[in-house]
């Protein structure tokens, strides 16, 4: 199979950017990514723009002023998995030899929406009923958290320990929205959002950010070449009454596909960026990604294996809990972090000897399925 390379990547700081419009923020990331890749604007043959809530033709608005005239612009919306889906689609086009150099960007400006939770999709009768019952995403994850505490013999402190770890990592990341460490006591004492999830166990909802990567079919540059070893995107299955809400089936299915494509196993992974929108999610994804056996997620966390310096550091960027979660940008920003990790450019949060990295994004609260979409990518040197 044709090798697909990430030539370079960049992102803006995640946080509040008052007075900066979304296209301007995206352009900052694009220009830095092109410079990082050593690629001129004229070499870009297509643009994939991931965005969730910014309206129509966002990609065209962004590239209009960059001189990328007349090339195809694909606008991608797949909820929180939008950025990862953009990379997936770009890789397909490169494998099909439709292009040889493309740009993938993600952008979101959540501060423009005024805050609050993101509701489930509300364009069918079943989901409308869920939404009216208050089934916003914090409530969905709180149900999983409650079940996890009951079934696994875990405690609220076990959930809170995820936030402590990721905030410690985020304090080392100049691109993160939250750059202060926190204690277990502070996490547990923060305002209750949806029992057992307190405020510091939920990713920030007021955040803007952009990220971009340049992908291509030929090796270039002087840095270590980073390849996209595999890419999987799947959608959710209709749930049955007996389904286990702790199973994270959609992510486990995507992970199996990604591992099989790459010809690697979970034990080969050096570093992970996963979708920790809520603390319980990280624990569930340890198991879904094969990092821990069922029932061993809490033990893996407390062993220190998923912290910097451990066997397989998870979310060295700080994850969504510390870095922030500007929806369309998240999946691309995960790629940027893993690119930097594999090339030894992650500074104080560098995972020593990293050779294979994994990114995972789920997205889309929709009634009757685990999630609407999940994506897993494996990158390697």
mmCIF file of C-alpha atoms in Angstrom:
data_model
loop_
_atom_site.group_PDB
_atom_site.id
_atom_site.type_symbol
_atom_site.label_atom_id
_atom_site.label_comp_id
_atom_site.label_asym_id
_atom_site.label_seq_id
_atom_site.Cartn_x
_atom_site.Cartn_y
_atom_site.Cartn_z
ATOM 1 C CA UNK A 1 0.000 0.000 0.000
ATOM 2 C CA UNK A 2 1.124 3.551 -0.742
ATOM 3 C CA UNK A 3 2.796 5.229 2.245
ATOM 4 C CA UNK A 4 1.038 8.365 3.485
ATOM 5 C CA UNK A 5 3.168 10.887 5.365
ATOM 6 C CA UNK A 6 2.387 13.773 7.679
ATOM 7 C CA UNK A 7 4.784 16.405 6.395
ATOM 8 C CA UNK A 8 4.052 18.928 9.123
ATOM 9 C CA UNK A 9 1.465 20.287 11.498
ATOM 10 C CA UNK A 10 0.593 23.211 13.710
ATOM 11 C CA UNK A 11 -2.130 24.521 15.977
ATOM 12 C CA UNK A 12 -3.164 27.677 17.724
ATOM 13 C CA UNK A 13 -3.399 27.945 21.468
ATOM 14 C CA UNK A 14 -6.741 26.556 22.610
ATOM 15 C CA UNK A 15 -8.709 29.049 24.680
ATOM 16 C CA UNK A 16 -10.595 32.300 24.268
ATOM 17 C CA UNK A 17 -9.535 34.491 21.341
ATOM 18 C CA UNK A 18 -11.658 37.651 21.657
ATOM 19 C CA UNK A 19 -11.816 39.760 18.534
ATOM 20 C CA UNK A 20 -10.421 37.025 16.288
ATOM 21 C CA UNK A 21 -12.809 35.551 13.728
ATOM 22 C CA UNK A 22 -12.799 31.839 13.016
ATOM 23 C CA UNK A 23 -11.259 32.167 9.511
ATOM 24 C CA UNK A 24 -8.395 34.226 10.943
ATOM 25 C CA UNK A 25 -7.740 31.649 13.640
ATOM 26 C CA UNK A 26 -7.722 28.845 11.079
ATOM 27 C CA UNK A 27 -5.367 30.778 8.802
ATOM 28 C CA UNK A 28 -2.862 31.097 11.652
ATOM 29 C CA UNK A 29 -2.736 27.308 11.998
ATOM 30 C CA UNK A 30 -2.595 26.756 8.223
ATOM 31 C CA UNK A 31 0.326 29.089 7.606
ATOM 32 C CA UNK A 32 2.292 27.578 10.488
ATOM 33 C CA UNK A 33 1.564 24.052 9.246
ATOM 34 C CA UNK A 34 2.707 24.865 5.723
ATOM 35 C CA UNK A 35 5.894 26.371 7.105
ATOM 36 C CA UNK A 36 6.426 23.369 9.379
ATOM 37 C CA UNK A 37 5.990 21.021 6.416
ATOM 38 C CA UNK A 38 8.208 23.038 4.102
ATOM 39 C CA UNK A 39 5.356 23.087 1.585
ATOM 40 C CA UNK A 40 4.291 26.091 -0.472
ATOM 41 C CA UNK A 41 0.656 27.078 -0.935
ATOM 42 C CA UNK A 42 0.913 26.241 -4.638
ATOM 43 C CA UNK A 43 1.685 22.605 -3.810
ATOM 44 C CA UNK A 44 -1.614 22.056 -1.966
ATOM 45 C CA UNK A 45 -4.042 20.242 -4.289
ATOM 46 C CA UNK A 46 -7.058 19.939 -1.965
ATOM 47 C CA UNK A 47 -8.265 21.201 1.395
ATOM 48 C CA UNK A 48 -10.337 19.280 3.951
ATOM 49 C CA UNK A 49 -11.932 21.609 6.512
ATOM 50 C CA UNK A 50 -13.453 20.104 9.665
ATOM 51 C CA UNK A 51 -15.999 22.233 11.523
ATOM 52 C CA UNK A 52 -19.173 21.468 13.458
ATOM 53 C CA UNK A 53 -21.062 24.633 14.365
ATOM 54 C CA UNK A 54 -19.603 27.355 12.144
ATOM 55 C CA UNK A 55 -22.150 27.265 9.327
ATOM 56 C CA UNK A 56 -21.881 26.693 5.594
ATOM 57 C CA UNK A 57 -18.755 26.786 3.371
ATOM 58 C CA UNK A 58 -16.387 27.547 6.231
ATOM 59 C CA UNK A 59 -13.484 26.008 4.333
ATOM 60 C CA UNK A 60 -13.929 28.303 1.343
ATOM 61 C CA UNK A 61 -14.081 31.370 3.590
ATOM 62 C CA UNK A 62 -10.830 30.336 5.226
ATOM 63 C CA UNK A 63 -8.799 29.638 2.087
ATOM 64 C CA UNK A 64 -10.197 32.566 0.075
ATOM 65 C CA UNK A 65 -7.549 34.940 1.390
ATOM 66 C CA UNK A 66 -4.652 32.485 1.271
ATOM 67 C CA UNK A 67 -4.263 32.291 -2.473
ATOM 68 C CA UNK A 68 -5.399 28.654 -2.666
ATOM 69 C CA UNK A 69 -7.582 29.456 -5.646
ATOM 70 C CA UNK A 70 -9.773 26.996 -7.471
ATOM 71 C CA UNK A 71 -8.670 23.807 -5.725
ATOM 72 C CA UNK A 72 -11.271 21.481 -4.190
ATOM 73 C CA UNK A 73 -12.383 22.381 -0.672
ATOM 74 C CA UNK A 74 -14.239 19.677 1.250
ATOM 75 C CA UNK A 75 -16.192 20.737 4.340
ATOM 76 C CA UNK A 76 -16.410 17.871 6.842
ATOM 77 C CA UNK A 77 -18.881 17.630 9.734
ATOM 78 C CA UNK A 78 -18.939 14.478 11.841
ATOM 79 C CA UNK A 79 -19.495 15.939 15.328
ATOM 80 C CA UNK A 80 -16.450 15.688 17.612
ATOM 81 C CA UNK A 81 -14.856 13.225 15.183
ATOM 82 C CA UNK A 82 -14.896 15.809 12.359
ATOM 83 C CA UNK A 83 -11.165 16.534 12.354
ATOM 84 C CA UNK A 84 -10.211 12.870 12.457
ATOM 85 C CA UNK A 85 -12.737 12.158 9.713
ATOM 86 C CA UNK A 86 -11.123 14.867 7.583
ATOM 87 C CA UNK A 87 -7.760 13.093 7.908
ATOM 88 C CA UNK A 88 -9.431 9.778 7.069
ATOM 89 C CA UNK A 89 -10.985 11.171 3.881
ATOM 90 C CA UNK A 90 -7.772 12.912 2.845
ATOM 91 C CA UNK A 91 -5.843 9.680 3.272
ATOM 92 C CA UNK A 92 -8.339 7.868 1.039
ATOM 93 C CA UNK A 93 -7.859 10.437 -1.722
ATOM 94 C CA UNK A 94 -4.081 10.150 -1.444
ATOM 95 C CA UNK A 95 -4.223 6.355 -1.561
ATOM 96 C CA UNK A 96 -6.378 6.615 -4.673
ATOM 97 C CA UNK A 97 -3.669 8.839 -6.209
ATOM 98 C CA UNK A 98 -6.207 11.602 -6.700
ATOM 99 C CA UNK A 99 -3.750 14.038 -5.095
ATOM 100 C CA UNK A 100 -0.223 13.867 -3.745
ATOM 101 C CA UNK A 101 -0.262 16.795 -1.254
ATOM 102 C CA UNK A 102 -3.296 17.967 0.728
ATOM 103 C CA UNK A 103 -4.129 20.127 3.722
ATOM 104 C CA UNK A 104 -6.454 19.073 6.549
ATOM 105 C CA UNK A 105 -7.614 21.691 9.037
ATOM 106 C CA UNK A 106 -9.994 21.825 11.959
ATOM 107 C CA UNK A 107 -11.539 24.962 13.382
ATOM 108 C CA UNK A 108 -14.137 25.793 16.023
ATOM 109 C CA UNK A 109 -15.106 28.978 17.828
ATOM 110 C CA UNK A 110 -17.293 27.857 20.711
ATOM 111 C CA UNK A 111 -17.042 31.167 22.573
ATOM 112 C CA UNK A 112 -19.263 32.680 19.858
ATOM 113 C CA UNK A 113 -22.105 30.404 21.034
ATOM 114 C CA UNK A 114 -22.297 31.814 24.545
ATOM 115 C CA UNK A 115 -21.557 28.616 26.492
ATOM 116 C CA UNK A 116 -23.698 25.793 27.784
ATOM 117 C CA UNK A 117 -23.767 22.103 26.951
ATOM 118 C CA UNK A 118 -24.027 20.713 23.446
ATOM 119 C CA UNK A 119 -27.364 18.895 23.069
ATOM 120 C CA UNK A 120 -27.977 15.602 21.385
ATOM 121 C CA UNK A 121 -28.956 15.770 17.741
ATOM 122 C CA UNK A 122 -32.606 16.901 17.609
ATOM 123 C CA UNK A 123 -33.905 16.044 14.158
ATOM 124 C CA UNK A 124 -35.803 12.840 14.853
ATOM 125 C CA UNK A 125 -38.590 11.907 17.257
ATOM 126 C CA UNK A 126 -36.582 9.566 19.470
ATOM 127 C CA UNK A 127 -33.728 11.981 20.015
ATOM 128 C CA UNK A 128 -36.183 14.838 20.573
ATOM 129 C CA UNK A 129 -37.673 12.878 23.472
ATOM 130 C CA UNK A 130 -34.201 12.255 24.911
ATOM 131 C CA UNK A 131 -33.328 15.937 24.643
ATOM 132 C CA UNK A 132 -36.543 17.056 26.348
ATOM 133 C CA UNK A 133 -35.713 14.668 29.186
ATOM 134 C CA UNK A 134 -32.423 16.501 29.714
ATOM 135 C CA UNK A 135 -30.194 13.949 28.039
ATOM 136 C CA UNK A 136 -27.288 16.283 27.277
ATOM 137 C CA UNK A 137 -23.823 14.779 26.945
ATOM 138 C CA UNK A 138 -22.724 15.357 30.579
ATOM 139 C CA UNK A 139 -25.788 13.374 31.641
ATOM 140 C CA UNK A 140 -24.941 10.528 29.259
ATOM 141 C CA UNK A 141 -21.413 10.261 30.614
ATOM 142 C CA UNK A 142 -22.647 10.630 34.192
ATOM 143 C CA UNK A 143 -24.828 7.562 33.669
ATOM 144 C CA UNK A 144 -21.767 5.674 32.489
ATOM 145 C CA UNK A 145 -19.807 6.958 35.466
ATOM 146 C CA UNK A 146 -22.469 5.869 37.924
ATOM 147 C CA UNK A 147 -22.632 2.427 36.362
ATOM 148 C CA UNK A 148 -18.833 2.204 36.396
ATOM 149 C CA UNK A 149 -18.679 2.966 40.125
ATOM 150 C CA UNK A 150 -21.335 0.340 40.815
ATOM 151 C CA UNK A 151 -20.032 -2.421 38.580
ATOM 152 C CA UNK A 152 -16.281 -2.009 38.961
ATOM 153 C CA UNK A 153 -16.131 -1.214 42.657
ATOM 154 C CA UNK A 154 -14.526 2.124 41.820
ATOM 155 C CA UNK A 155 -14.808 5.378 43.757
ATOM 156 C CA UNK A 156 -15.385 8.998 42.715
ATOM 157 C CA UNK A 157 -11.702 9.581 43.520
ATOM 158 C CA UNK A 158 -10.759 7.089 40.801
ATOM 159 C CA UNK A 159 -12.588 9.203 38.234
ATOM 160 C CA UNK A 160 -11.107 12.413 39.604
ATOM 161 C CA UNK A 161 -7.570 10.990 39.312
ATOM 162 C CA UNK A 162 -7.888 11.189 35.515
ATOM 163 C CA UNK A 163 -8.392 14.955 35.740
ATOM 164 C CA UNK A 164 -5.413 15.313 38.087
ATOM 165 C CA UNK A 165 -3.161 13.432 35.653
ATOM 166 C CA UNK A 166 -4.273 15.305 32.559
ATOM 167 C CA UNK A 167 -4.135 18.727 34.203
ATOM 168 C CA UNK A 168 -0.573 17.889 35.259
ATOM 169 C CA UNK A 169 0.243 17.131 31.632
ATOM 170 C CA UNK A 170 -1.581 20.224 30.401
ATOM 171 C CA UNK A 171 0.508 22.449 32.661
ATOM 172 C CA UNK A 172 3.460 21.514 30.418
ATOM 173 C CA UNK A 173 1.658 22.395 27.177
ATOM 174 C CA UNK A 174 1.815 25.995 25.982
ATOM 175 C CA UNK A 175 -1.138 25.324 23.647
ATOM 176 C CA UNK A 176 -3.489 24.144 26.414
ATOM 177 C CA UNK A 177 -6.381 26.214 27.726
ATOM 178 C CA UNK A 178 -5.935 25.021 31.323
ATOM 179 C CA UNK A 179 -2.297 25.243 32.390
ATOM 180 C CA UNK A 180 -2.568 24.822 36.154
ATOM 181 C CA UNK A 181 -2.296 21.577 38.045
ATOM 182 C CA UNK A 182 -5.057 20.496 40.380
ATOM 183 C CA UNK A 183 -5.418 18.141 43.321
ATOM 184 C CA UNK A 184 -7.756 15.247 43.923
ATOM 185 C CA UNK A 185 -9.479 17.247 46.646
ATOM 186 C CA UNK A 186 -10.015 20.227 44.335
ATOM 187 C CA UNK A 187 -11.487 18.057 41.601
ATOM 188 C CA UNK A 188 -13.911 16.355 43.969
ATOM 189 C CA UNK A 189 -14.901 19.658 45.620
ATOM 190 C CA UNK A 190 -15.588 21.470 42.345
ATOM 191 C CA UNK A 191 -19.193 22.177 41.407
ATOM 192 C CA UNK A 192 -21.301 19.113 40.636
ATOM 193 C CA UNK A 193 -22.357 19.008 36.969
ATOM 194 C CA UNK A 194 -23.988 15.585 36.713
ATOM 195 C CA UNK A 195 -23.350 13.162 39.558
ATOM 196 C CA UNK A 196 -20.649 11.785 39.846
ATOM 197 C CA UNK A 197 -18.982 14.228 37.421
ATOM 198 C CA UNK A 198 -17.840 17.521 38.914
ATOM 199 C CA UNK A 199 -16.831 20.606 36.952
ATOM 200 C CA UNK A 200 -13.138 19.698 36.763
ATOM 201 C CA UNK A 201 -14.062 16.296 35.343
ATOM 202 C CA UNK A 202 -15.666 17.876 32.256
ATOM 203 C CA UNK A 203 -13.802 19.458 29.361
ATOM 204 C CA UNK A 204 -14.171 23.250 29.053
ATOM 205 C CA UNK A 205 -17.056 24.370 26.833
ATOM 206 C CA UNK A 206 -15.802 27.918 26.224
ATOM 207 C CA UNK A 207 -12.869 27.376 23.878
ATOM 208 C CA UNK A 208 -11.702 28.399 20.422
ATOM 209 C CA UNK A 209 -8.943 26.768 18.438
ATOM 210 C CA UNK A 210 -7.597 25.591 15.118
ATOM 211 C CA UNK A 211 -5.147 22.935 13.952
ATOM 212 C CA UNK A 212 -3.786 21.873 10.573
ATOM 213 C CA UNK A 213 -1.683 19.088 9.059
ATOM 214 C CA UNK A 214 -0.158 18.587 5.618
ATOM 215 C CA UNK A 215 -0.383 15.053 4.220
ATOM 216 C CA UNK A 216 1.376 13.646 1.180
ATOM 217 C CA UNK A 217 2.439 10.541 -0.692
ATOM 218 C CA UNK A 218 6.188 11.101 -0.796
ATOM 219 C CA UNK A 219 8.753 11.527 1.908
ATOM 220 C CA UNK A 220 10.194 15.019 2.244
ATOM 221 C CA UNK A 221 12.021 17.200 4.745
ATOM 222 C CA UNK A 222 14.878 16.502 7.135
ATOM 223 C CA UNK A 223 12.903 15.424 10.222
ATOM 224 C CA UNK A 224 11.940 11.852 11.071
ATOM 225 C CA UNK A 225 9.279 10.783 8.591
ATOM 226 C CA UNK A 226 5.921 10.101 10.252
ATOM 227 C CA UNK A 227 3.500 7.818 8.421
ATOM 228 C CA UNK A 228 -0.230 7.343 8.828
ATOM 229 C CA UNK A 229 -0.124 3.604 9.470
ATOM 230 C CA UNK A 230 -3.878 3.137 9.596
ATOM 231 C CA UNK A 231 -7.163 5.017 9.723
ATOM 232 C CA UNK A 232 -10.584 3.768 10.773
ATOM 233 C CA UNK A 233 -13.911 5.585 10.983
ATOM 234 C CA UNK A 234 -17.071 3.755 12.008
ATOM 235 C CA UNK A 235 -20.601 4.694 13.016
ATOM 236 C CA UNK A 236 -22.668 3.412 15.909
ATOM 237 C CA UNK A 237 -24.870 0.344 15.967
ATOM 238 C CA UNK A 238 -28.470 0.450 17.116
ATOM 239 C CA UNK A 239 -28.481 -0.358 20.816
ATOM 240 C CA UNK A 240 -30.525 -3.115 22.363
ATOM 241 C CA UNK A 241 -31.959 -3.011 25.864
ATOM 242 C CA UNK A 242 -29.373 -5.506 27.089
ATOM 243 C CA UNK A 243 -26.367 -3.564 25.749
ATOM 244 C CA UNK A 244 -23.639 -2.642 28.238
ATOM 245 C CA UNK A 245 -23.152 1.126 28.494
ATOM 246 C CA UNK A 246 -19.571 0.533 29.680
ATOM 247 C CA UNK A 247 -18.628 -1.366 26.539
ATOM 248 C CA UNK A 248 -17.675 1.599 24.261
ATOM 249 C CA UNK A 249 -18.347 -0.817 21.408
ATOM 250 C CA UNK A 250 -17.954 1.754 18.643
ATOM 251 C CA UNK A 251 -14.425 2.678 19.756
ATOM 252 C CA UNK A 252 -13.412 -0.949 20.279
ATOM 253 C CA UNK A 253 -14.582 -1.729 16.749
ATOM 254 C CA UNK A 254 -12.670 1.181 15.242
ATOM 255 C CA UNK A 255 -9.565 0.212 17.208
ATOM 256 C CA UNK A 256 -9.671 -3.387 15.980
ATOM 257 C CA UNK A 257 -9.826 -2.155 12.398
ATOM 258 C CA UNK A 258 -6.940 0.281 12.931
ATOM 259 C CA UNK A 259 -4.702 -2.303 14.596
ATOM 260 C CA UNK A 260 -5.396 -4.819 11.845
ATOM 261 C CA UNK A 261 -4.658 -2.291 9.080
ATOM 262 C CA UNK A 262 -1.354 -1.284 10.682
ATOM 263 C CA UNK A 263 -0.326 -4.807 11.644
ATOM 264 C CA UNK A 264 0.365 -3.795 15.239
ATOM 265 C CA UNK A 265 -1.105 -4.601 18.641
ATOM 266 C CA UNK A 266 -2.030 -2.371 21.588
ATOM 267 C CA UNK A 267 1.221 -3.348 23.267
ATOM 268 C CA UNK A 268 3.182 -1.714 20.448
ATOM 269 C CA UNK A 269 1.700 1.746 21.089
ATOM 270 C CA UNK A 270 4.049 4.277 22.704
ATOM 271 C CA UNK A 271 1.733 7.256 23.244
ATOM 272 C CA UNK A 272 -2.006 7.952 23.013
ATOM 273 C CA UNK A 273 -4.191 11.006 22.540
ATOM 274 C CA UNK A 274 -7.799 10.023 23.289
ATOM 275 C CA UNK A 275 -11.180 11.671 23.664
ATOM 276 C CA UNK A 276 -11.368 12.450 27.389
ATOM 277 C CA UNK A 277 -14.315 14.833 27.201
ATOM 278 C CA UNK A 278 -15.202 13.521 30.669
ATOM 279 C CA UNK A 279 -13.018 11.590 33.109
ATOM 280 C CA UNK A 280 -15.050 8.407 32.823
ATOM 281 C CA UNK A 281 -14.425 8.375 29.067
ATOM 282 C CA UNK A 282 -10.675 7.936 29.459
ATOM 283 C CA UNK A 283 -11.135 4.910 31.707
ATOM 284 C CA UNK A 284 -13.610 3.303 29.322
ATOM 285 C CA UNK A 285 -11.329 3.937 26.352
ATOM 286 C CA UNK A 286 -8.368 2.283 28.082
ATOM 287 C CA UNK A 287 -10.334 -0.932 27.773
ATOM 288 C CA UNK A 288 -11.858 -0.266 24.346
ATOM 289 C CA UNK A 289 -8.418 0.450 22.862
ATOM 290 C CA UNK A 290 -6.919 -2.671 24.406
ATOM 291 C CA UNK A 291 -4.598 -0.782 26.749
ATOM 292 C CA UNK A 292 -6.227 -2.564 29.697
ATOM 293 C CA UNK A 293 -8.326 -5.685 30.042
ATOM 294 C CA UNK A 294 -11.956 -5.267 31.026
ATOM 295 C CA UNK A 295 -12.103 -4.272 34.666
ATOM 296 C CA UNK A 296 -8.441 -3.182 34.832
ATOM 297 C CA UNK A 297 -8.750 0.468 33.759
ATOM 298 C CA UNK A 298 -8.497 1.898 37.278
ATOM 299 C CA UNK A 299 -5.500 -0.298 38.069
ATOM 300 C CA UNK A 300 -3.777 0.862 34.889
ATOM 301 C CA UNK A 301 -4.361 4.504 35.815
ATOM 302 C CA UNK A 302 -3.084 4.164 39.372
ATOM 303 C CA UNK A 303 -0.041 2.172 38.248
ATOM 304 C CA UNK A 304 1.271 5.322 36.574
ATOM 305 C CA UNK A 305 1.479 3.579 33.186
ATOM 306 C CA UNK A 306 -0.623 6.257 31.467
ATOM 307 C CA UNK A 307 1.200 9.235 32.992
ATOM 308 C CA UNK A 308 4.293 10.861 31.529
ATOM 309 C CA UNK A 309 7.196 8.557 32.312
ATOM 310 C CA UNK A 310 4.893 5.528 32.275
ATOM 311 C CA UNK A 311 4.665 2.628 29.831
ATOM 312 C CA UNK A 312 2.067 4.232 27.536
ATOM 313 C CA UNK A 313 1.395 7.890 28.369
ATOM 314 C CA UNK A 314 -2.176 8.916 27.572
ATOM 315 C CA UNK A 315 -3.001 12.536 26.727
ATOM 316 C CA UNK A 316 0.455 14.059 27.278
ATOM 317 C CA UNK A 317 -1.018 17.223 25.736
ATOM 318 C CA UNK A 318 -3.431 17.455 28.658
ATOM 319 C CA UNK A 319 -6.239 15.975 26.606
ATOM 320 C CA UNK A 320 -9.616 17.600 26.217
ATOM 321 C CA UNK A 321 -9.826 18.088 29.980
ATOM 322 C CA UNK A 322 -6.870 20.496 30.038
ATOM 323 C CA UNK A 323 -6.104 21.413 26.452
ATOM 324 C CA UNK A 324 -9.765 22.083 25.625
ATOM 325 C CA UNK A 325 -12.176 20.726 23.031
ATOM 326 C CA UNK A 326 -12.948 23.034 20.085
ATOM 327 C CA UNK A 327 -14.938 20.332 18.343
ATOM 328 C CA UNK A 328 -13.795 20.450 14.725
ATOM 329 C CA UNK A 329 -10.177 21.098 15.683
ATOM 330 C CA UNK A 330 -9.750 18.353 18.254
ATOM 331 C CA UNK A 331 -9.031 15.387 15.979
ATOM 332 C CA UNK A 332 -6.486 17.348 13.948
ATOM 333 C CA UNK A 333 -4.833 18.715 17.095
ATOM 334 C CA UNK A 334 -4.429 15.152 18.348
ATOM 335 C CA UNK A 335 -2.546 14.373 15.118
ATOM 336 C CA UNK A 336 -0.310 17.401 15.632
ATOM 337 C CA UNK A 337 0.539 16.290 19.170
ATOM 338 C CA UNK A 338 1.424 12.769 18.069
ATOM 339 C CA UNK A 339 3.459 14.132 15.141
ATOM 340 C CA UNK A 340 5.490 16.242 17.568
ATOM 341 C CA UNK A 341 5.860 13.320 19.979
ATOM 342 C CA UNK A 342 7.145 10.955 17.285
ATOM 343 C CA UNK A 343 9.598 13.572 16.034
ATOM 344 C CA UNK A 344 10.842 14.419 19.533
ATOM 345 C CA UNK A 345 9.462 17.969 19.421
ATOM 346 C CA UNK A 346 7.073 17.924 22.394
ATOM 347 C CA UNK A 347 9.313 19.747 24.838
ATOM 348 C CA UNK A 348 8.700 19.200 28.549
ATOM 349 C CA UNK A 349 5.949 16.667 27.858
ATOM 350 C CA UNK A 350 8.034 14.542 25.469
ATOM 351 C CA UNK A 351 7.481 10.783 25.638
ATOM 352 C CA UNK A 352 10.960 9.333 25.323
ATOM 353 C CA UNK A 353 11.475 6.841 22.516
ATOM 354 C CA UNK A 354 7.958 7.205 21.109
ATOM 355 C CA UNK A 355 7.666 5.302 17.821
ATOM 356 C CA UNK A 356 3.949 4.510 17.408
ATOM 357 C CA UNK A 357 1.169 6.865 18.433
ATOM 358 C CA UNK A 358 -2.596 6.419 18.521
ATOM 359 C CA UNK A 359 -5.342 9.021 18.289
ATOM 360 C CA UNK A 360 -9.006 8.358 19.075
ATOM 361 C CA UNK A 361 -12.047 10.594 18.706
ATOM 362 C CA UNK A 362 -15.708 9.803 19.214
ATOM 363 C CA UNK A 363 -18.512 12.152 18.310
ATOM 364 C CA UNK A 364 -22.208 12.719 18.124
ATOM 365 C CA UNK A 365 -24.730 12.218 20.879
ATOM 366 C CA UNK A 366 -27.632 10.471 19.193
ATOM 367 C CA UNK A 367 -30.445 8.446 20.731
ATOM 368 C CA UNK A 368 -30.241 4.701 20.319
ATOM 369 C CA UNK A 369 -26.542 4.252 19.546
ATOM 370 C CA UNK A 370 -23.268 4.295 21.493
ATOM 371 C CA UNK A 371 -22.034 7.334 19.494
ATOM 372 C CA UNK A 372 -22.612 8.573 15.975
ATOM 373 C CA UNK A 373 -18.963 8.241 14.929
ATOM 374 C CA UNK A 374 -15.618 7.038 16.178
ATOM 375 C CA UNK A 375 -12.204 7.305 14.600
ATOM 376 C CA UNK A 376 -8.881 5.676 15.459
ATOM 377 C CA UNK A 377 -5.593 6.472 13.727
ATOM 378 C CA UNK A 378 -2.158 4.959 14.194
ATOM 379 C CA UNK A 379 0.940 6.974 13.290
ATOM 380 C CA UNK A 380 4.472 5.648 13.227
ATOM 381 C CA UNK A 381 8.102 6.360 12.330
#
